[in-house]
mmCIF file of C-alpha atoms in Angstrom:
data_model
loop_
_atom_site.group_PDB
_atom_site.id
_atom_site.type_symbol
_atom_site.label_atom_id
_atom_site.label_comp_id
_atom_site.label_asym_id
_atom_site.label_seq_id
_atom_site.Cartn_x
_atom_site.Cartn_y
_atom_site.Cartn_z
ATOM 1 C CA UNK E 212 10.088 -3.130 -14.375
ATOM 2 C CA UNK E 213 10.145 0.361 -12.837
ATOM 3 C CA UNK E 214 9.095 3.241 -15.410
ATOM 4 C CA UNK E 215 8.921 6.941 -15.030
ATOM 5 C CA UNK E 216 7.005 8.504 -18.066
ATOM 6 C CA UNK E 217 8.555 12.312 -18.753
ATOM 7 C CA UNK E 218 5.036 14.683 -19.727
ATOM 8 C CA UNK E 219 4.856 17.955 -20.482
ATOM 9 C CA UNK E 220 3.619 20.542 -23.296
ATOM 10 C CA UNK E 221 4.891 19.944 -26.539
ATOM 11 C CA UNK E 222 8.108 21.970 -27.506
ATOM 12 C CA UNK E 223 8.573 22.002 -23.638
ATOM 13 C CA UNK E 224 12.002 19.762 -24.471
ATOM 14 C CA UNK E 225 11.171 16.189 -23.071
ATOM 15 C CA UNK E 226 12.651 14.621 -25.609
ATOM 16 C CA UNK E 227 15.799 16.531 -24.997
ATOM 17 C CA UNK E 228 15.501 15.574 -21.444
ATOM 18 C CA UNK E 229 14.985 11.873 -22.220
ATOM 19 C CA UNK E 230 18.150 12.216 -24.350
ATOM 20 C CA UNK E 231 20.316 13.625 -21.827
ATOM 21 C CA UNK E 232 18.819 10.739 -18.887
ATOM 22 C CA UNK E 233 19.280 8.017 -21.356
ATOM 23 C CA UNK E 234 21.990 8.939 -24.531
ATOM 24 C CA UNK E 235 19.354 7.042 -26.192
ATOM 25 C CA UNK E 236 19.810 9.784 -29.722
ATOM 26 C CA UNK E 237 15.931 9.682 -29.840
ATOM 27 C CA UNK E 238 15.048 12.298 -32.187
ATOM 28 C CA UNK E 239 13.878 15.683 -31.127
ATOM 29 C CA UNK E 240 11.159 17.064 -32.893
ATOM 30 C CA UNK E 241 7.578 18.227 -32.201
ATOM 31 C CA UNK E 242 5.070 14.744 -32.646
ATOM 32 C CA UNK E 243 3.019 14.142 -35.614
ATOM 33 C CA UNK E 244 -0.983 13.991 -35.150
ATOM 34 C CA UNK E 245 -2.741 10.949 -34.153
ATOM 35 C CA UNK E 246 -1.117 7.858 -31.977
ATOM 36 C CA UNK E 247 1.932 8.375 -31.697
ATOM 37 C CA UNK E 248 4.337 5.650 -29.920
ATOM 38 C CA UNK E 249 6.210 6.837 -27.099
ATOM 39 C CA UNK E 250 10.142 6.766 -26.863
ATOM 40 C CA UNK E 251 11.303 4.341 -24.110
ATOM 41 C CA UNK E 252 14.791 3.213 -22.898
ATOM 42 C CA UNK E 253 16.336 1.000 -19.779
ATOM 43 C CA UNK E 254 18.810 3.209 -18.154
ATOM 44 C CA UNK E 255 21.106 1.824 -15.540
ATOM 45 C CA UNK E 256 21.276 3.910 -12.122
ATOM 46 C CA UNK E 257 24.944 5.070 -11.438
ATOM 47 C CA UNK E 258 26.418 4.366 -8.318
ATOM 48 C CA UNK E 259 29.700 4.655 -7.504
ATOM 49 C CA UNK E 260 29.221 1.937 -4.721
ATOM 50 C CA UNK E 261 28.521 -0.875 -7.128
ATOM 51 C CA UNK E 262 31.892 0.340 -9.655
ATOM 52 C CA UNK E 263 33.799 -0.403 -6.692
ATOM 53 C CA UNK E 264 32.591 -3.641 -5.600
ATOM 54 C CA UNK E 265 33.020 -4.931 -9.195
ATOM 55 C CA UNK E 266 36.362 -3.661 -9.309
ATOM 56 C CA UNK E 267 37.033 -6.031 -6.115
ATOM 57 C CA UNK E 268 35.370 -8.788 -7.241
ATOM 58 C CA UNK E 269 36.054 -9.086 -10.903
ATOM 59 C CA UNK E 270 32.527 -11.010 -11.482
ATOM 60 C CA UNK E 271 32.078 -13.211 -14.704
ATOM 61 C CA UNK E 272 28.724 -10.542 -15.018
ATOM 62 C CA UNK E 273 27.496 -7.408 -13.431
ATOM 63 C CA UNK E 274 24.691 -6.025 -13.284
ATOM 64 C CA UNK E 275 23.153 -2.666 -11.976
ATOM 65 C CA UNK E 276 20.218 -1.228 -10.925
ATOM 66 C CA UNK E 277 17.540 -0.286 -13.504
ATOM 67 C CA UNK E 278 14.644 1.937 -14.486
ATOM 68 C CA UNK E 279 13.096 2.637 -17.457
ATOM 69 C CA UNK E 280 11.756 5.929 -18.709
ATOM 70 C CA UNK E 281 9.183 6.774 -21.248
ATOM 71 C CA UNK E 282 9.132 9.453 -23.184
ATOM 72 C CA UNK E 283 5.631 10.464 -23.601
ATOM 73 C CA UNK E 284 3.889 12.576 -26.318
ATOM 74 C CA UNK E 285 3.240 16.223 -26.015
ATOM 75 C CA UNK E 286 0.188 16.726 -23.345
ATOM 76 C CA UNK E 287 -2.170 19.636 -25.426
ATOM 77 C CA UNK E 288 -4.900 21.463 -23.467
ATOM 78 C CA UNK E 289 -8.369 19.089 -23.576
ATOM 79 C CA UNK E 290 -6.422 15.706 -23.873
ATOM 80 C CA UNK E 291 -8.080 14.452 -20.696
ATOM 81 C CA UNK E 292 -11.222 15.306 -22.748
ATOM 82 C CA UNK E 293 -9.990 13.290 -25.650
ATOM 83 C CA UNK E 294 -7.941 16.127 -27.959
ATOM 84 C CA UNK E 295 -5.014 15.781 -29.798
ATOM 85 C CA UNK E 296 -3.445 12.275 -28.584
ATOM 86 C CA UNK E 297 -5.488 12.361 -25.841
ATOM 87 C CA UNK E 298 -6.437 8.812 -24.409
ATOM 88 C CA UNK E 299 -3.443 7.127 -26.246
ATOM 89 C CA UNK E 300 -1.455 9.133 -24.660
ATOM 90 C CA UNK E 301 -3.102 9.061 -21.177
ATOM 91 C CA UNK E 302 -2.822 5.211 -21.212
ATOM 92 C CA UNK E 303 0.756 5.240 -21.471
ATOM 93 C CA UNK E 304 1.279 7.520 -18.727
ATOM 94 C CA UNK E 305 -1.007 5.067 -16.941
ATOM 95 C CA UNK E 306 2.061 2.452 -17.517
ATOM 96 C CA UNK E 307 4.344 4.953 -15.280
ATOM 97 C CA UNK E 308 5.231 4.733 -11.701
ATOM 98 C CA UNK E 309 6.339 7.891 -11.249
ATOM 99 C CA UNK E 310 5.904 11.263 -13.431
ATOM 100 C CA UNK E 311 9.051 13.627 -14.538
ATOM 101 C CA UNK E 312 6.883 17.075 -15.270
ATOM 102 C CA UNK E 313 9.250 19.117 -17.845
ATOM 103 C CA UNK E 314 8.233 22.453 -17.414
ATOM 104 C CA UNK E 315 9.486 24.905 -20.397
ATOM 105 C CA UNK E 316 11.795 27.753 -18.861
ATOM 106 C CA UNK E 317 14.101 28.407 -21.914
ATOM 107 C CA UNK E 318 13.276 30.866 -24.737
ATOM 108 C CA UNK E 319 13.782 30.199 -28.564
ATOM 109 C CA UNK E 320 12.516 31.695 -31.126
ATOM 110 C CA UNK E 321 12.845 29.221 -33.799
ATOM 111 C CA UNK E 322 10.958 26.565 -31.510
ATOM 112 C CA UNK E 323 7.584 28.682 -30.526
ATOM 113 C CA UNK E 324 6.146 27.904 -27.590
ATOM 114 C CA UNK E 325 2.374 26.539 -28.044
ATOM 115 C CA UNK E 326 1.122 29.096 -25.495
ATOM 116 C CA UNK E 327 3.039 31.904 -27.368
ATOM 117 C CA UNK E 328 4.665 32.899 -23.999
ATOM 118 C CA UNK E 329 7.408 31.664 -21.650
ATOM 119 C CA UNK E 330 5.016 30.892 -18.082
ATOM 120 C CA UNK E 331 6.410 27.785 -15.786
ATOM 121 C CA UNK E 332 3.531 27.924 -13.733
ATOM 122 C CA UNK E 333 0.737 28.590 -16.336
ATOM 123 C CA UNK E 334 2.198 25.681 -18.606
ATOM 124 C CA UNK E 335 2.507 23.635 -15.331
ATOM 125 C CA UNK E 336 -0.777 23.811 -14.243
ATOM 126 C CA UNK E 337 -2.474 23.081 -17.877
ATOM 127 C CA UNK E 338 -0.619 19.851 -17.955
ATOM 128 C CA UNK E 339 -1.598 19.545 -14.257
ATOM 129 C CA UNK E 340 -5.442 19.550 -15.020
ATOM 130 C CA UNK E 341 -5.359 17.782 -17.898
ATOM 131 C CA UNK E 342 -4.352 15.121 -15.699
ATOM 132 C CA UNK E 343 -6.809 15.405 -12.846
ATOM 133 C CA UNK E 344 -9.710 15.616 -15.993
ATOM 134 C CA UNK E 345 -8.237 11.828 -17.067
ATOM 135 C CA UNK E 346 -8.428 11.281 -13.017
ATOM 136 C CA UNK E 347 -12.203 12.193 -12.721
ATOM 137 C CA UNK E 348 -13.331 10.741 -16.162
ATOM 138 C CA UNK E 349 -12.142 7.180 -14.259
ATOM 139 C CA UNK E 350 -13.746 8.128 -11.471
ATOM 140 C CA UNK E 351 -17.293 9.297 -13.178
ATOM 141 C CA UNK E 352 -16.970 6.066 -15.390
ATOM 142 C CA UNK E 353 -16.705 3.819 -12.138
ATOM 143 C CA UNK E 354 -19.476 6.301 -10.011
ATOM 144 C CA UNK E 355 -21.942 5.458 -12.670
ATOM 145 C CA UNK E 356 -21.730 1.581 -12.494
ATOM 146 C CA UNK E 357 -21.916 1.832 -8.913
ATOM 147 C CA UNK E 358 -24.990 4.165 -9.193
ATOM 148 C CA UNK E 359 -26.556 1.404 -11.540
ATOM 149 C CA UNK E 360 -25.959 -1.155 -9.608
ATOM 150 C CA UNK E 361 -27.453 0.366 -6.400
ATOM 151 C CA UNK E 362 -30.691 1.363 -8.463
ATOM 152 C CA UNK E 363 -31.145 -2.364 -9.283
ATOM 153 C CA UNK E 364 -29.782 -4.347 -5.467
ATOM 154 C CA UNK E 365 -28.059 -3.716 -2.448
ATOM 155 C CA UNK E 366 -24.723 -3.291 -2.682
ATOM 156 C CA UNK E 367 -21.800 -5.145 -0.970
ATOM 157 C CA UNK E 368 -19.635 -3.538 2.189
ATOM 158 C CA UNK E 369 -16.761 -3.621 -0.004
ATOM 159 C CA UNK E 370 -18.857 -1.698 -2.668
ATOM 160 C CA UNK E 371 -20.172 0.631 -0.437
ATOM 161 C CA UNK E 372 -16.649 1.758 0.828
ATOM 162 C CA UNK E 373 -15.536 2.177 -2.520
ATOM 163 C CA UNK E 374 -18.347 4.601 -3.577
ATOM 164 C CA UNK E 375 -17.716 6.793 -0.671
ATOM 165 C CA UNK E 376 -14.100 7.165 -0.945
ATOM 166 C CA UNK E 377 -14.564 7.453 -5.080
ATOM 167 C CA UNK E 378 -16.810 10.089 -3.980
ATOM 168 C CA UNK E 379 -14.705 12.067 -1.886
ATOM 169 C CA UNK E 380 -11.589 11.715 -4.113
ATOM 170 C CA UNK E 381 -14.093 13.528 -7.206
ATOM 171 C CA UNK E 382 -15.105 15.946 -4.595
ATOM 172 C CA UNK E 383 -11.021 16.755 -4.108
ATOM 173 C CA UNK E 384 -10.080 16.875 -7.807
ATOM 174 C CA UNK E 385 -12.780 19.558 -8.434
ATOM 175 C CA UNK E 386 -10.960 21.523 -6.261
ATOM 176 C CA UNK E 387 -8.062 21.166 -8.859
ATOM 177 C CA UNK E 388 -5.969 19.318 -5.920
ATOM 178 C CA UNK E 389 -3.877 15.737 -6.719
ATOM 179 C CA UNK E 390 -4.728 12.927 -5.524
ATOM 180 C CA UNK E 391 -1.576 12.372 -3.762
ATOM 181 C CA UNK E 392 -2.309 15.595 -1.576
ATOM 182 C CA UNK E 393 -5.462 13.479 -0.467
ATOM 183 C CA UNK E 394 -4.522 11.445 3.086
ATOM 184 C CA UNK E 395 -5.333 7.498 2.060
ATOM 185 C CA UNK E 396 -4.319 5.026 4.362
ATOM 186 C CA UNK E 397 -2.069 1.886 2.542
ATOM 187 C CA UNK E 398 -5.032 -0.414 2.883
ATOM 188 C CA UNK E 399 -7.129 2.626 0.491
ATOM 189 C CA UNK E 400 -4.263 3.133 -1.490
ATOM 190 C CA UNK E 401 -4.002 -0.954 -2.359
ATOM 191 C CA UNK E 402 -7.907 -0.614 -2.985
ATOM 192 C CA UNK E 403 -7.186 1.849 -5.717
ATOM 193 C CA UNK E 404 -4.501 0.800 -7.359
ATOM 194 C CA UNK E 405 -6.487 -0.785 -10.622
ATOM 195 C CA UNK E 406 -7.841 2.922 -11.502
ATOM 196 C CA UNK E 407 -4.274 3.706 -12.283
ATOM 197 C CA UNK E 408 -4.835 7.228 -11.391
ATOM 198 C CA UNK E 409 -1.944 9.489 -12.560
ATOM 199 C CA UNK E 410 -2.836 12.334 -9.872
ATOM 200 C CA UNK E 411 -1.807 10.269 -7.233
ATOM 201 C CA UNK E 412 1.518 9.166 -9.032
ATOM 202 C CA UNK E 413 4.884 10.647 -7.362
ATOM 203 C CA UNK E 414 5.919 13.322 -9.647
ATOM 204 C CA UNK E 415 9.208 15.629 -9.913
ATOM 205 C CA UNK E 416 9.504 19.040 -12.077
ATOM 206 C CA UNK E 417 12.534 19.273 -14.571
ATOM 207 C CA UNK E 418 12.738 22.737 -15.242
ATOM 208 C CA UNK E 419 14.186 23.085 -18.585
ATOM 209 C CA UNK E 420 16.455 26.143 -19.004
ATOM 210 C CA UNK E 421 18.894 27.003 -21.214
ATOM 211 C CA UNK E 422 22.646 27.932 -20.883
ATOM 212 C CA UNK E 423 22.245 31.655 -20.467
ATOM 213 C CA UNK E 424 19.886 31.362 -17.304
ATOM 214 C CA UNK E 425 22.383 29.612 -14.995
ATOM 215 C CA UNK E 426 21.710 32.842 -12.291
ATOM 216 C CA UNK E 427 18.598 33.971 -10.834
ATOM 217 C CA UNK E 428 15.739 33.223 -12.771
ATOM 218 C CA UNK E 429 12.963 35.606 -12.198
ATOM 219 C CA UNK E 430 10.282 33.158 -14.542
ATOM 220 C CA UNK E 431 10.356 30.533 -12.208
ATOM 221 C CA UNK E 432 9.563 32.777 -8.864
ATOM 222 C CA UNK E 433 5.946 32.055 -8.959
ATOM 223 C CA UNK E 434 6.254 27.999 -10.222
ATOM 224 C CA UNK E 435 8.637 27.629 -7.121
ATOM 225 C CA UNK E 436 6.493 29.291 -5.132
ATOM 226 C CA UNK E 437 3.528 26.568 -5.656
ATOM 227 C CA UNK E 438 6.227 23.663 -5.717
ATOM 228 C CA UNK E 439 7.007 24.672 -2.008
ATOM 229 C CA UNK E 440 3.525 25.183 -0.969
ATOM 230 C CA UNK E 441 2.906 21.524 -2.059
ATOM 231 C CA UNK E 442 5.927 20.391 -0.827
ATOM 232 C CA UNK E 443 7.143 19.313 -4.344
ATOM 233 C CA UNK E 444 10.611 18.980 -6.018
ATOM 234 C CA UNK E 445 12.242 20.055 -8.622
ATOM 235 C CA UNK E 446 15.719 19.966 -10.690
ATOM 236 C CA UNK E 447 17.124 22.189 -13.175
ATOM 237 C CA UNK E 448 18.369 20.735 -16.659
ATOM 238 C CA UNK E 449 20.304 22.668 -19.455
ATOM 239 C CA UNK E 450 18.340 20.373 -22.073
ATOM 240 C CA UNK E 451 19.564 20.924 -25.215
ATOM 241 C CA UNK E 452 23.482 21.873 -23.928
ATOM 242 C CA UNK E 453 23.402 18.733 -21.505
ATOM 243 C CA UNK E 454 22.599 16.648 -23.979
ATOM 244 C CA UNK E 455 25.883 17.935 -26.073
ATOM 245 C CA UNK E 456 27.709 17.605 -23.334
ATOM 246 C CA UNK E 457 26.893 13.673 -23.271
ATOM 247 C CA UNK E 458 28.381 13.706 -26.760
ATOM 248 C CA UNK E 459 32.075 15.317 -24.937
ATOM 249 C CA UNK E 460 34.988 13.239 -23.582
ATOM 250 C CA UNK E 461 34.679 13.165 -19.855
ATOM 251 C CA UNK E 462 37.318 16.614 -19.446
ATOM 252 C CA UNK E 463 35.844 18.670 -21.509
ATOM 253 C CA UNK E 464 32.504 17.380 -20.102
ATOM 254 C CA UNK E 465 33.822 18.570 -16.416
ATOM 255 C CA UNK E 466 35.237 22.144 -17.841
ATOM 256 C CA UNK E 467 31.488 23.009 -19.484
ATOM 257 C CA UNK E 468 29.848 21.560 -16.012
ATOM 258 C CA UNK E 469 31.810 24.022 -14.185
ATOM 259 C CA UNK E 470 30.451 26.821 -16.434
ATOM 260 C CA UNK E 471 27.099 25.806 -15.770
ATOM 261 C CA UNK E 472 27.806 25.403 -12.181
ATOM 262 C CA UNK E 473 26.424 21.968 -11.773
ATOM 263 C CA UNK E 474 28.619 19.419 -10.017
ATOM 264 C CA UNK E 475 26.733 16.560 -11.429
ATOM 265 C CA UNK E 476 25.763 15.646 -14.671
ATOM 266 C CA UNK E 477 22.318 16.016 -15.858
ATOM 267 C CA UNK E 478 21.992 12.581 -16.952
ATOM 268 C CA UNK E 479 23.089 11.115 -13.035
ATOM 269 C CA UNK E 480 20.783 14.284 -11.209
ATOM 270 C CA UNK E 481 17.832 13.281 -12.978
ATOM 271 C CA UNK E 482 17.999 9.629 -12.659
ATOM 272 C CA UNK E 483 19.183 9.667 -8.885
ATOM 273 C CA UNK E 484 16.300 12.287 -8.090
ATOM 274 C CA UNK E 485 13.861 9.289 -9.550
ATOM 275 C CA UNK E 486 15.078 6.831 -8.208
ATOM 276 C CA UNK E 487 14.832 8.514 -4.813
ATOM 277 C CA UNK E 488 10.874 10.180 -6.067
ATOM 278 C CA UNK E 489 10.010 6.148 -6.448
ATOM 279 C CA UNK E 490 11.544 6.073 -2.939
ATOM 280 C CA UNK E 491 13.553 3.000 -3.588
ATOM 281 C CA UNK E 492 17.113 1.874 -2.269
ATOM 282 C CA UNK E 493 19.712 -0.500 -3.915
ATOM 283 C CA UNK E 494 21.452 -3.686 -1.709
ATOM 284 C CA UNK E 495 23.829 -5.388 -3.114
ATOM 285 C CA UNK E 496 25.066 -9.013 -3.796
ATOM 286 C CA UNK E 497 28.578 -10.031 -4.674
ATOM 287 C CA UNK E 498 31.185 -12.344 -5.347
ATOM 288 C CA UNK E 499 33.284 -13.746 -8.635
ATOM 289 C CA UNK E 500 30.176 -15.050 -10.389
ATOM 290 C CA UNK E 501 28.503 -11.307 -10.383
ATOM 291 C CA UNK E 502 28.119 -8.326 -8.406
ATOM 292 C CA UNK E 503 24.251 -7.073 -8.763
ATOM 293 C CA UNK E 504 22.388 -4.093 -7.775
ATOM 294 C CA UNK E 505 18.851 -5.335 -6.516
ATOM 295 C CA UNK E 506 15.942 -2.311 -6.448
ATOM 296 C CA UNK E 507 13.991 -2.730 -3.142
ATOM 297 C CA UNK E 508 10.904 -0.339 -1.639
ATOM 298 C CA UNK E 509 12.462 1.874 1.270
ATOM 299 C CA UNK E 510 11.452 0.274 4.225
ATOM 300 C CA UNK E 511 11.149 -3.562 3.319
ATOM 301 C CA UNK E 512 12.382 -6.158 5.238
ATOM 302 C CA UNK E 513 14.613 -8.996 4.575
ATOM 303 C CA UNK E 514 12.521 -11.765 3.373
ATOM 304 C CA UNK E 515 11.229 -8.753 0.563
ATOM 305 C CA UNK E 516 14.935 -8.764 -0.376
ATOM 306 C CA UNK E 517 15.221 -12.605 -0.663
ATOM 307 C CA UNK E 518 12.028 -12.207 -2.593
ATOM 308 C CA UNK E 519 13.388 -9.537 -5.043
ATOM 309 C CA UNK E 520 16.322 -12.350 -6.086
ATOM 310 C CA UNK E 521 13.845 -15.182 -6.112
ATOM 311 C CA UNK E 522 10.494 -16.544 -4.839
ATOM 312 C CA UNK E 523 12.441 -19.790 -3.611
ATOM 313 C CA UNK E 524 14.717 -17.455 -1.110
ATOM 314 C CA UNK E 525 11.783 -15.802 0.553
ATOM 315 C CA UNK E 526 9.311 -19.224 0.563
ATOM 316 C CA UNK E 527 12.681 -20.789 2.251
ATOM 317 C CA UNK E 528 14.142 -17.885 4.206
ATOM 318 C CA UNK E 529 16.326 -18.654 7.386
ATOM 319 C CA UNK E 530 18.919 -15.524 8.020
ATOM 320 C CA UNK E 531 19.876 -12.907 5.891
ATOM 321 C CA UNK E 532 23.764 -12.191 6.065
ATOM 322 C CA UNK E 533 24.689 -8.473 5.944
ATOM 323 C CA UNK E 534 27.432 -5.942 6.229
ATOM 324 C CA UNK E 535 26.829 -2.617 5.188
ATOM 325 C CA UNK E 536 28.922 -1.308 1.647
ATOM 326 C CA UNK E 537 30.686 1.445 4.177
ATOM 327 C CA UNK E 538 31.709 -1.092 6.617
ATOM 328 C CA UNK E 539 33.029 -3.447 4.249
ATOM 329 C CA UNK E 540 35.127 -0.771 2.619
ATOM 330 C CA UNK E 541 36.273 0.358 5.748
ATOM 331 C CA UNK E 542 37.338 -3.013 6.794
ATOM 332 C CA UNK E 543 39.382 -3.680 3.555
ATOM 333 C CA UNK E 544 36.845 -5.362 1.409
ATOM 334 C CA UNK E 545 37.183 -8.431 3.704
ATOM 335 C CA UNK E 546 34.518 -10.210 5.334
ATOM 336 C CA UNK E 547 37.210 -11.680 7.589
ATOM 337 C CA UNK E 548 37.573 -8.442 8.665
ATOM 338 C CA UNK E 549 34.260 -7.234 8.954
ATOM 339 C CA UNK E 550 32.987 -10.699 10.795
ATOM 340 C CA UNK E 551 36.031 -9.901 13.365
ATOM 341 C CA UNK E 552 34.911 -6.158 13.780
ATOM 342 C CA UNK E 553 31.182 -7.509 14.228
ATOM 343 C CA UNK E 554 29.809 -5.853 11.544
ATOM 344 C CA UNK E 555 28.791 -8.777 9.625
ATOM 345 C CA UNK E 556 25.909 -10.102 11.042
ATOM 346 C CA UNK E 557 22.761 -12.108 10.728
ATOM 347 C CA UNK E 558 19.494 -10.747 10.535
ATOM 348 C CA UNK E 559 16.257 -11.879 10.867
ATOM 349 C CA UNK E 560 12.909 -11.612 8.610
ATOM 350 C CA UNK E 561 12.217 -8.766 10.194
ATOM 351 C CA UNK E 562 15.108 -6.848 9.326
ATOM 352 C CA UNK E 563 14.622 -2.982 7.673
ATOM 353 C CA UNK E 564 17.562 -3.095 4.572
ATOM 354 C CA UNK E 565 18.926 -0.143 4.486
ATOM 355 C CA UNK E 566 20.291 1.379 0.742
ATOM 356 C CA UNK E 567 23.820 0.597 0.445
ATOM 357 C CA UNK E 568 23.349 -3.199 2.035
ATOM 358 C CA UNK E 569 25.424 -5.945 0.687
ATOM 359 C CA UNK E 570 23.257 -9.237 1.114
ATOM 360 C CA UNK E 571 23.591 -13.231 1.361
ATOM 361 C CA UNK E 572 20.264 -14.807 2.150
ATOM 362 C CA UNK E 573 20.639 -18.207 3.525
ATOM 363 C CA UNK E 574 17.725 -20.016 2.742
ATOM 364 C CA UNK E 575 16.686 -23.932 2.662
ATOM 365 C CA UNK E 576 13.341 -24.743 -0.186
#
């Protein structure tokens, strides 16, 4: 199952912001000492493609797209060193595919900030190192088996790679840089991916502001500045008055959003913006037993589509039978229509689906 885990400082409003994505009513306070589980919820992914196509079909079931998110624990200075929640909490951000960074922009004085001050970019970059510390203690813990190893015999090829790279990975997170601003090719990446390291984990900032900073917002001038330099994203949220607004009926909902000036609401930004930060697109398959929403890697083929549905398709793949959602709208909802127009085809294993694909894989096992 796809996860995101939402960090940030304590009091920084991630639980507010895991309400809003999820209406899950998870209660917002500050955590309690000690381990502390996280909040987590399966949240469907809109799309206003897959409403249609199971108002045309009128399936017996439906089912959309999902990802989970996890709403972590409060990240305090020294956790990567083992303070406050500290490794508990590291290991469930470990869990995460992707990172939501909710960065404190909003000002209130009956919920004091734990650095005394509103600062985006300071608060971002303590949660930042805390965890490239996690990123080398994995990396020291890993350098020193190696290093005992080698004192004792020769070490294998496969060892000896591993030991350089490790080594030039520590060498970039001293320079307080993520991993993910480190060039790996995929066959380095696939090498690493037991270590788990959160550094090199796609993550977007939610900037969490509140209702009266809708304008310019001179706080955030130096925090955007770095997000640009590293070619990062980020989204605005109105926490704690976009979660009330999940609470309104869908007018009076509109009439606040226009206030805000947002044209989408919070919950639908922030789960579209991770599903696109996992980089993942949706095909589709459909007819009166159930219209589904399948999650597929940008940039995977056809037989990884069969294989998303079931092992059996992919082991007995022959042609893949597509039409793109556009075309088939445009053609009436028929596939009459959209086999006359040639836009129905059949593809090959080699085929790139593209998001928005509507899918029958013909396959003999």
């Amino acid at each position: 199952m796809l996860k995101c885990g939402i960090v940030g400082l304590p009091l920084s409003g991630k639980s507010t912001v895991f309400n809003v994505i999820t209406r899950a009513g998870a209660e917002v306070k500050p955590y309690a000492g000690g381990k502390t589980e996280p909040n987590r919820a399966l949240v469907s992914v809109p799309d206003v493609r897959f409403d249609k196509l199971v108002e045309i079909f009128k399936p017996k079931s439906e089912k959309p797209a999902d990802v989970e998110f996890v709403d972590l624990a409060g990240l305090s200075r020294d956790a990567g060193k083992g303070a406050g929640l500290g490794n508990s909490f590291l290991s469930f951000v470990a869990e995460s595919e992707a990172l939501l960074h909710v960065v404190r922009v909003f000002a209130n004085s009956s919920v004091p900030h734990p650095e005394n001050s509103i600062d985006p970019l300071r608060d971002w970059r303590i949660v930042e190192a805390e965890l490239i510390y996690r990123d080398l203690g994995v990396i020291s813990n890993r350098l020193a088996k190696l290093d005992e190893k080698q004192a004792k015999k020769k070490l294998t090829p496969a060892e000896t790679q591993e030991l350089a790279l490790l080594r030039e990975l520590e060498a970039h997170l001293l320079n307080e840089r993520p991993l993910r601003e480190f060039s790996l090719t995929d066959e380095q990446k696939r090498s690493l991916s037991g270590f788990a390291f959160l550094t090199l984990k796609p993550e977007l900032v939610v900037l969490n502001l509140d209702d009266s900073q809708t304008g310019n917002v001179p706080e955030l001038d130096g925090l955007n500045a770095e997000l640009t330099k590293r070619g990062m994203k980020s989204v605005k949220v109105y926490g704690a008055t976009e979660m009330e607004l999940e609470q309104l009926d869908p007018e009076d909902r509109e009439e606040f959003m226009k206030d805000l000036a947002i044209t989408e609401p919070g919950r639908e930004r922030l789960i579209h913006e991770a599903y696109k930060l996992l980089g993942l697109i949706s095909f589709f398959t459909s007819g009166s037993d159930e219209v589904r929403a399948w999650t597929l890697r940008e940039g995977a083929n056809a037989v990884d589509a069969a294989g998303a549905i079931h092992s059996d398709l992919a082991r007995g793949f022959i042609r893949a039978q597509v039409v793109s959602y556009d075309d088939f709208i445009a053609n009436g909802a028929s596939l009459a229509a959209c086999r006359e127009k040639g836009v129905l085809r059949l593809e090959g294993k080699e085929y790139i689906v593209k998001d928005g694909d509507m899918i029958e894989i013909r396959f003999n096992v």
